[in-house]
C-alpha positions as a printed Julia matrix, in Angstrom:
303×3 Matrix{Float64}:
   0.0    0.0     0.0
   1.26   3.45   -0.92
   1.75   5.39    2.33
   1.66   8.72    0.47
  -1.75   7.85   -0.96
  -2.94   6.79    2.51
  -1.89  10.19    3.9
  -3.72  11.82    1.01
  -6.87   9.91    2.04
  -6.51  11.45    5.52
  -6.4   14.93    4.0
  -9.43  14.2     1.81
 -11.53  13.01    4.76
 -10.38  15.85    7.01
 -11.11  18.44    4.33
 -14.44  16.88    3.35
 -13.76  16.94   -0.37
 -11.26  16.48   -3.17
 -11.12  20.16   -4.09
 -10.43  21.23   -0.5
  -7.71  18.59   -0.15
  -6.21  19.69   -3.45
  -5.97  23.28   -2.23
  -4.32  22.16    0.99
  -1.85  19.97   -0.91
  -1.35  22.56   -3.66
  -2.23  19.87   -6.2
  -4.78  19.75   -8.96
  -8.11  18.15   -8.18
  -7.55  15.69  -11.02
  -4.26  14.59   -9.45
  -5.93  14.04   -6.08
  -8.73  12.05   -7.73
  -6.19   9.9    -9.6
  -4.24   8.96   -6.46
  -7.46   8.2    -4.59
  -8.63   5.88   -7.38
  -5.24   4.14   -7.41
  -5.5    3.55   -3.66
  -9.02   2.15   -4.07
  -7.74  -0.2    -6.79
  -4.89  -1.31   -4.55
  -7.18  -2.23   -1.65
 -10.02  -3.43   -3.86
 -12.85  -1.5    -2.2
 -14.48   1.91   -2.41
 -13.03   4.23    0.24
 -15.2    7.34   -0.04
 -18.71   8.16   -1.17
 -19.97  11.48   -2.42
 -22.97  13.13   -0.77
 -24.7   16.32   -1.88
 -22.37  18.49    0.22
 -19.17  16.58    0.96
 -17.24  13.36    0.71
 -17.66  10.81    3.49
 -15.58   7.67    4.08
 -17.07   4.21    3.68
 -16.55   1.72    6.5
 -13.35   0.51    4.84
 -12.3    4.09    4.18
 -12.87   5.05    7.81
 -10.7    2.17    9.02
  -7.9    3.15    6.65
  -8.35   6.8     7.61
  -7.81   5.99   11.29
  -4.63   4.07   10.56
  -3.47   6.81    8.21
  -4.09   9.5    10.82
  -2.01   7.57   13.35
   0.83   7.25   10.83
   0.62  10.97    9.99
   0.7   11.99   13.64
   3.66   9.73   14.37
   5.55  11.18   11.39
   4.86  14.71   12.56
   5.95  13.86   16.09
   9.16  12.29   14.77
   9.92  15.36   12.66
   9.33  17.65   15.63
  11.5   15.54   17.9
  14.48  15.61   15.53
  14.04  19.28   14.59
  13.91  20.38   18.22
  17.42  18.99   18.77
  18.93  21.49   16.36
  16.39  24.27   15.94
  14.68  24.54   19.34
  10.93  24.99   19.68
   9.5   26.12   16.36
   6.47  25.57   14.18
   3.44  27.27   12.68
   0.2   27.91   14.55
  -3.0   29.48   13.26
  -5.1   31.04   16.01
  -8.53  32.68   15.74
  -9.54  35.1    18.51
 -12.68  37.19   19.1
 -12.55  40.69   17.63
 -13.13  42.38   20.98
 -11.36  40.2    23.52
  -8.57  39.52   21.05
  -7.88  43.19   20.37
  -8.32  44.55   23.88
  -6.99  41.75   26.09
  -5.23  38.99   24.17
  -2.98  41.19   22.03
  -0.56  41.72   24.91
  -0.61  38.02   25.74
   0.32  37.04   22.2
   3.06  39.66   21.93
   4.57  38.16   25.1
   4.2   34.67   23.61
   6.18  35.74   20.53
   8.92  37.19   22.72
   9.16  33.9    24.59
   9.03  31.74   21.44
  10.42  33.78   18.54
  10.86  30.71   16.3
   7.15  29.85   16.37
   5.3   31.44   13.48
   1.96  32.72   14.75
  -0.84  33.61   12.34
  -3.74  35.47   13.95
  -7.29  35.8    12.67
  -9.53  38.32   14.45
 -13.12  37.22   13.9
 -16.07  35.64   15.69
 -16.77  32.53   13.61
 -16.38  28.89   14.59
 -16.65  27.42   11.1
 -13.06  28.4    10.24
 -11.96  25.8    12.8
 -14.19  23.18   11.19
 -12.88  24.05    7.73
  -9.25  23.57    8.81
  -8.43  27.27    8.44
  -7.12  27.53   12.01
  -5.61  25.18   14.59
  -7.15  26.74   17.7
 -10.0   29.18   18.26
 -10.93  31.29   21.28
 -14.63  32.12   21.36
 -17.29  33.73   23.55
 -20.43  31.58   23.77
 -22.87  30.05   26.2
 -22.21  26.42   25.26
 -19.46  25.08   23.0
 -20.35  22.94   19.96
 -20.52  19.26   20.96
 -18.24  18.17   18.11
 -15.29  20.24   19.38
 -12.93  19.88   22.33
 -13.58  22.87   24.57
 -11.7   24.29   27.54
 -13.46  27.01   29.51
 -11.1   29.93   30.07
 -13.04  32.62   31.94
 -16.52  34.03   32.58
 -17.61  36.95   30.4
 -19.88  39.81   31.39
 -21.47  42.65   29.46
 -22.39  45.98   31.02
 -24.79  48.77   30.11
 -22.82  51.99   30.27
 -22.42  55.52   28.93
 -20.04  58.41   29.19
 -20.38  60.58   32.27
 -21.41  63.46   30.0
 -24.19  61.44   28.38
 -25.44  60.19   31.76
 -25.58  63.76   33.09
 -27.91  64.84   30.28
 -30.02  61.72   29.71
 -31.86  59.24   31.85
 -30.01  55.96   32.1
 -32.03  52.71   31.69
 -33.33  51.26   34.97
 -34.52  47.94   33.51
 -33.6   45.74   30.53
 -36.82  46.83   28.77
 -35.75  50.46   29.08
 -32.84  49.7    26.74
 -35.37  49.84   23.9
 -35.82  53.56   24.57
 -32.18  54.66   24.31
 -29.64  54.74   21.46
 -27.65  51.52   21.74
 -23.96  51.17   20.87
 -22.76  47.59   20.68
 -20.99  44.89   18.73
 -22.83  42.74   16.26
 -22.41  39.75   13.99
 -23.51  40.07   10.38
 -26.63  38.03    9.69
 -27.61  37.57   13.32
 -30.36  39.34   15.23
 -29.08  41.14   18.32
 -30.7   39.53   21.36
 -29.92  40.45   24.95
 -30.35  37.97   27.8
 -30.58  39.52   31.27
 -30.46  37.55   34.53
 -31.22  38.64   38.1
 -31.51  35.84   40.62
 -34.1   33.44   39.26
 -35.48  36.08   36.88
 -34.58  35.98   33.22
 -35.51  38.39   30.44
 -34.68  38.21   26.77
 -35.3   40.95   24.25
 -34.35  41.88   20.72
 -32.59  45.19   20.27
 -32.0   47.49   17.34
 -28.65  49.24   17.89
 -28.2   52.71   16.46
 -24.45  52.13   16.16
 -22.96  48.67   15.72
 -19.48  47.48   14.79
 -17.05  44.61   15.28
 -14.3   47.2    15.8
 -14.12  47.57   19.56
 -11.75  50.51   19.49
 -14.37  52.41   17.5
 -17.13  51.35   19.92
 -15.03  52.6    22.81
 -14.47  55.97   21.17
 -18.18  56.27   20.32
 -19.09  55.61   23.95
 -16.68  58.24   25.24
 -18.08  60.67   22.64
 -21.5   60.37   24.3
 -23.34  58.87   21.34
 -25.51  56.55   23.4
 -25.66  53.68   25.88
 -23.2   50.92   25.28
 -23.75  47.2    25.69
 -20.15  46.09   25.78
 -17.9   43.63   27.64
 -16.88  44.97   31.04
 -13.17  44.74   30.19
 -13.62  47.35   27.45
 -14.57  50.13   29.87
 -13.06  48.93   33.19
 -10.41  51.67   33.27
 -12.93  54.34   32.25
 -15.36  53.3    34.99
 -12.57  53.41   37.57
 -11.58  56.89   36.37
 -15.17  58.2    36.33
 -15.27  58.75   32.57
 -17.96  56.08   32.15
 -20.89  55.18   34.39
 -22.8   51.9    34.39
 -26.47  50.98   34.74
 -28.38  47.77   35.47
 -25.57  46.67   37.78
 -27.83  44.15   39.54
 -28.43  42.35   36.24
 -26.08  39.92   34.51
 -26.16  40.78   30.81
 -25.21  38.53   27.91
 -25.21  39.18   24.17
 -23.17  36.36   22.63
 -22.43  34.15   25.61
 -21.36  34.14   29.21
 -18.11  32.18   28.94
 -14.84  32.25   27.05
 -13.71  28.95   25.54
 -10.64  27.61   23.83
 -11.75  25.27   21.03
  -9.97  22.69   18.93
 -10.87  19.77   16.72
 -10.87  16.41   18.54
  -8.96  14.38   15.94
  -6.54  16.98   14.62
  -2.9   16.47   15.55
  -1.6   19.12   17.92
   2.0   20.05   17.16
   4.36  20.92   20.0
   4.07  24.58   18.97
   0.27  24.38   19.13
   0.31  22.65   22.51
   2.71  25.28   23.83
   0.4   28.08   22.69
  -2.65  26.35   24.19
  -0.93  25.97   27.57
   0.19  29.6    27.46
  -3.29  30.95   26.67
  -4.91  28.79   29.36
  -2.47  30.07   31.99
  -2.84  33.72   30.97
  -6.64  33.42   30.93
  -6.57  31.9    34.41
  -4.52  34.84   35.7
  -6.77  37.33   33.91
  -9.92  35.77   35.38
  -8.45  36.11   38.88
  -7.14  39.65   38.38
  -7.67  41.39   35.01
  -5.08  44.04   35.85
  -2.3   41.5    36.46
  -2.64  39.86   33.05
């Protein structure tokens, strides 16, 4: 059996299609299809079947895939082991982080990580999607959500909290909301995700309220949201870390402090695929992020 063709089968199954595997391998689709057909001839059975959306392995294909994945992971581990003797810790890691938490909090963490491990190439994607992890675009994703997808390995990093707030100048001239429903009556500044309705969940003891909101100013750029809040353009629904320094300095005041507010989730998770090999560089980054998140959750100023 051709080991190279077996490893190609692993890429095809992981990618979910011949075209996706071809892009990953930088091969033509026809070349990928040829090697797959040669492998099927060699073993004498069909290894994949085509559905309307993707390619799925047959029972025989799944068994070969599992063996091929083990071989691939052992080869990668062997390469890392030998390379580390002469080159030290190195590698390539693709990390996706939330637009807000990534920009405001994690940027300093990742700069420190690069100082500690200069030979690790780190590619960062600032967005709020999970599907890039499923499509093999990134190795690890950090996301804010209420519950992680069941098909991913999730590690909870920290609780997340939103606050209703406004600049001191705005609060001096306008009535601040005294209930979640009152948020419908004020101009709302907040983050948003394209294609999703903005829904606020508010909790107080056993009480729970949920309402749809129409923001008058919405953006995924948290620096812009921060500046808009300080400019007095409305009431912000933003993560507490975004305005913590401003609240302490008296530039921003909060409302609904007895409510726990959530827009996109109440917890921060680190997510990865269950069957994807984690290189030493990836494992090092995961351990680093987990430790920094633990310190941040205990004392945001220390991290």
